[in-house]
Coordinates of N, CA and C in Angstrom, one line a residue:
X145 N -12.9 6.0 2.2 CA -12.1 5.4 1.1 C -12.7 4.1 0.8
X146 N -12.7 3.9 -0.4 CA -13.3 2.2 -0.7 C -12.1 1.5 0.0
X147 N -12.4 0.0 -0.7 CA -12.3 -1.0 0.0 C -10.9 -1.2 -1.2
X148 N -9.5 -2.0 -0.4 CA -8.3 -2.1 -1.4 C -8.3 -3.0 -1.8
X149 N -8.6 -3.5 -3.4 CA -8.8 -4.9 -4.3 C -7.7 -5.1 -4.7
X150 N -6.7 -6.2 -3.3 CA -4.9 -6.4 -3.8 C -4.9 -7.3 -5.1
X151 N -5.9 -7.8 -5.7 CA -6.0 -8.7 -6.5 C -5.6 -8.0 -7.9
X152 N -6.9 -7.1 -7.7 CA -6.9 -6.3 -9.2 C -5.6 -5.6 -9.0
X153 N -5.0 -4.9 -8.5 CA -4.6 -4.1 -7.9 C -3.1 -4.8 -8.6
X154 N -2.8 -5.9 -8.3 CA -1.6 -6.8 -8.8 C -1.5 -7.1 -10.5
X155 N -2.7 -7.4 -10.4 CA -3.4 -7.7 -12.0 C -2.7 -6.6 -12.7
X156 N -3.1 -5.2 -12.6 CA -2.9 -3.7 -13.1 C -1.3 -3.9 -13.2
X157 N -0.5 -3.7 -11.7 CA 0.2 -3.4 -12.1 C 1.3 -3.8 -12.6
X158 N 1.2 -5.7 -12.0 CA 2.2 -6.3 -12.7 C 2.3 -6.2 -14.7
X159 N 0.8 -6.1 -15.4 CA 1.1 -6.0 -16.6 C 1.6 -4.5 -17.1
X160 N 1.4 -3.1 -16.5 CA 1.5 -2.1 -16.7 C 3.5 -2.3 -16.8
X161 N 3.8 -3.3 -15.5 CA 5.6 -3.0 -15.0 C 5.9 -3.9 -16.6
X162 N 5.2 -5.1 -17.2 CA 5.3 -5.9 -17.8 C 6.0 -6.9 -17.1
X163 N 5.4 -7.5 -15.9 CA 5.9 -8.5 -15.1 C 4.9 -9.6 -14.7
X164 N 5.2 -10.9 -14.8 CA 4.4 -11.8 -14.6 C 5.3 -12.2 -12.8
X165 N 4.2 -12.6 -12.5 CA 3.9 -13.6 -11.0 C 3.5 -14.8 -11.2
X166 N 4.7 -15.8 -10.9 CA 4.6 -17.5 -11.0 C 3.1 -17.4 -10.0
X167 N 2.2 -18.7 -10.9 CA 0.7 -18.7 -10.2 C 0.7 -19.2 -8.5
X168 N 2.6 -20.2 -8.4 CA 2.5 -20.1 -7.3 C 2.6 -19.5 -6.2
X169 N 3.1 -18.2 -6.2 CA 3.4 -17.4 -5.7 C 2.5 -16.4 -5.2
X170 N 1.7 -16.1 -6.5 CA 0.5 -15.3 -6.5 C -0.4 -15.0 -5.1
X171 N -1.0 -16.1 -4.5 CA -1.8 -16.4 -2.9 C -0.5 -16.0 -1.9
X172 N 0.5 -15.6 -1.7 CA 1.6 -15.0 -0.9 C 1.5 -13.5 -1.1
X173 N 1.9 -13.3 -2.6 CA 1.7 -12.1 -2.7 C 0.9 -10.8 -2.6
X174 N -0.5 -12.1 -2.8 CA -1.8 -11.2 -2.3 C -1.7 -10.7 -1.0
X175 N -1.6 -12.0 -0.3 CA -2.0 -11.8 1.5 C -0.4 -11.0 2.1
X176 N 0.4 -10.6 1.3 CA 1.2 -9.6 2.2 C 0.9 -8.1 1.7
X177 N 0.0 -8.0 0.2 CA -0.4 -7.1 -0.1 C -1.4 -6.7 0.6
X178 N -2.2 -7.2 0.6 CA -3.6 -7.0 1.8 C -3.2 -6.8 3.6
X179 N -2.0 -7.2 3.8 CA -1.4 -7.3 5.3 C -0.6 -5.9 5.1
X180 N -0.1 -5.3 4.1 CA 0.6 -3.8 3.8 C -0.4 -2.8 4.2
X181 N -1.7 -3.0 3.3 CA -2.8 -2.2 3.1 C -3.3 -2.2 4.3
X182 N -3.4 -3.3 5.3 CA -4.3 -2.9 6.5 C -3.5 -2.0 7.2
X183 N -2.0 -2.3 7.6 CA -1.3 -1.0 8.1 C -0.8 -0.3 8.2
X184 N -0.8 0.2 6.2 CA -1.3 1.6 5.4 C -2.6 2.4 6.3
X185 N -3.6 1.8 6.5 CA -5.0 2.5 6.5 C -4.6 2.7 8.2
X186 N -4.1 2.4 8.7 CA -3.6 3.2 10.5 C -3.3 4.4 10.0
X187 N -2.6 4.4 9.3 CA -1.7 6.0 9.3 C -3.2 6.7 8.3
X188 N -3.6 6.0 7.5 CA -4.4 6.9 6.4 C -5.5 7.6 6.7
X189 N -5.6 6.6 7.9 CA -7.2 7.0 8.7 C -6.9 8.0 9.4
X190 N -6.2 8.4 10.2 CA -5.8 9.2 11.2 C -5.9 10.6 11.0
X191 N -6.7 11.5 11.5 CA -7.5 12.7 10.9 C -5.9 13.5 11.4
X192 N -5.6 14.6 10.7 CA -4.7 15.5 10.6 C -5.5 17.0 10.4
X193 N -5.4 17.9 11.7 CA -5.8 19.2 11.4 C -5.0 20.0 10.0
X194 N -5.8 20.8 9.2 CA -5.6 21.6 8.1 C -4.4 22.1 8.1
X195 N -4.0 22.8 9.0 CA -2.7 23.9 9.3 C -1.4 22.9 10.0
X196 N -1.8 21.7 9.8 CA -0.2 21.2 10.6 C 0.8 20.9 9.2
X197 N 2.1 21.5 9.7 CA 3.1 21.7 8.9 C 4.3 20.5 9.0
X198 N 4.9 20.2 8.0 CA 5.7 18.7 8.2 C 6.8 19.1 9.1
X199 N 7.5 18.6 9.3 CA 8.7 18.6 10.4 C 9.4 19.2 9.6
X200 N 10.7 19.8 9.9 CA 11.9 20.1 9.0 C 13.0 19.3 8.9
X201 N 13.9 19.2 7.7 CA 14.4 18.4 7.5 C 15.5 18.3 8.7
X202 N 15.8 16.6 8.8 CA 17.4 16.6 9.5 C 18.7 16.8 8.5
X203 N 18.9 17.5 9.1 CA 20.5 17.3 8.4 C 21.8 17.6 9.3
X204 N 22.4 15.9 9.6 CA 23.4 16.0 10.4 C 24.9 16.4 10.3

């Protein structure tokens, strides 16, 4: 997988939501986006054989 550009990435989607991020905020928002994405990529990385099937639902 490439590399995650939380910058652009913010860029994209705040104008797509039509939302602005006060500029001071911006350097927080990055580094918790980039702190998400590194432990997104634990689970993303993690090789899964072809044939494993999800769990079934709970319902109590």
């Amino acid at each position: 997988m490439s590399e995650f550009d939380a910058e652009t990435y913010i860029a994209q989607a705040t104008a797509l939501a039509g939302m602005k991020i006060d500029p001071a905020y911006l350097p927080g928002v990055i580094d918790n986006l980039q702190r998400s994405a590194a432990i997104a990529r634990v689970f993303l990385d993690f090789p899964l054989p072809d044939d494993v099937e999800p769990a079934s639902t709970f319902k109590p």
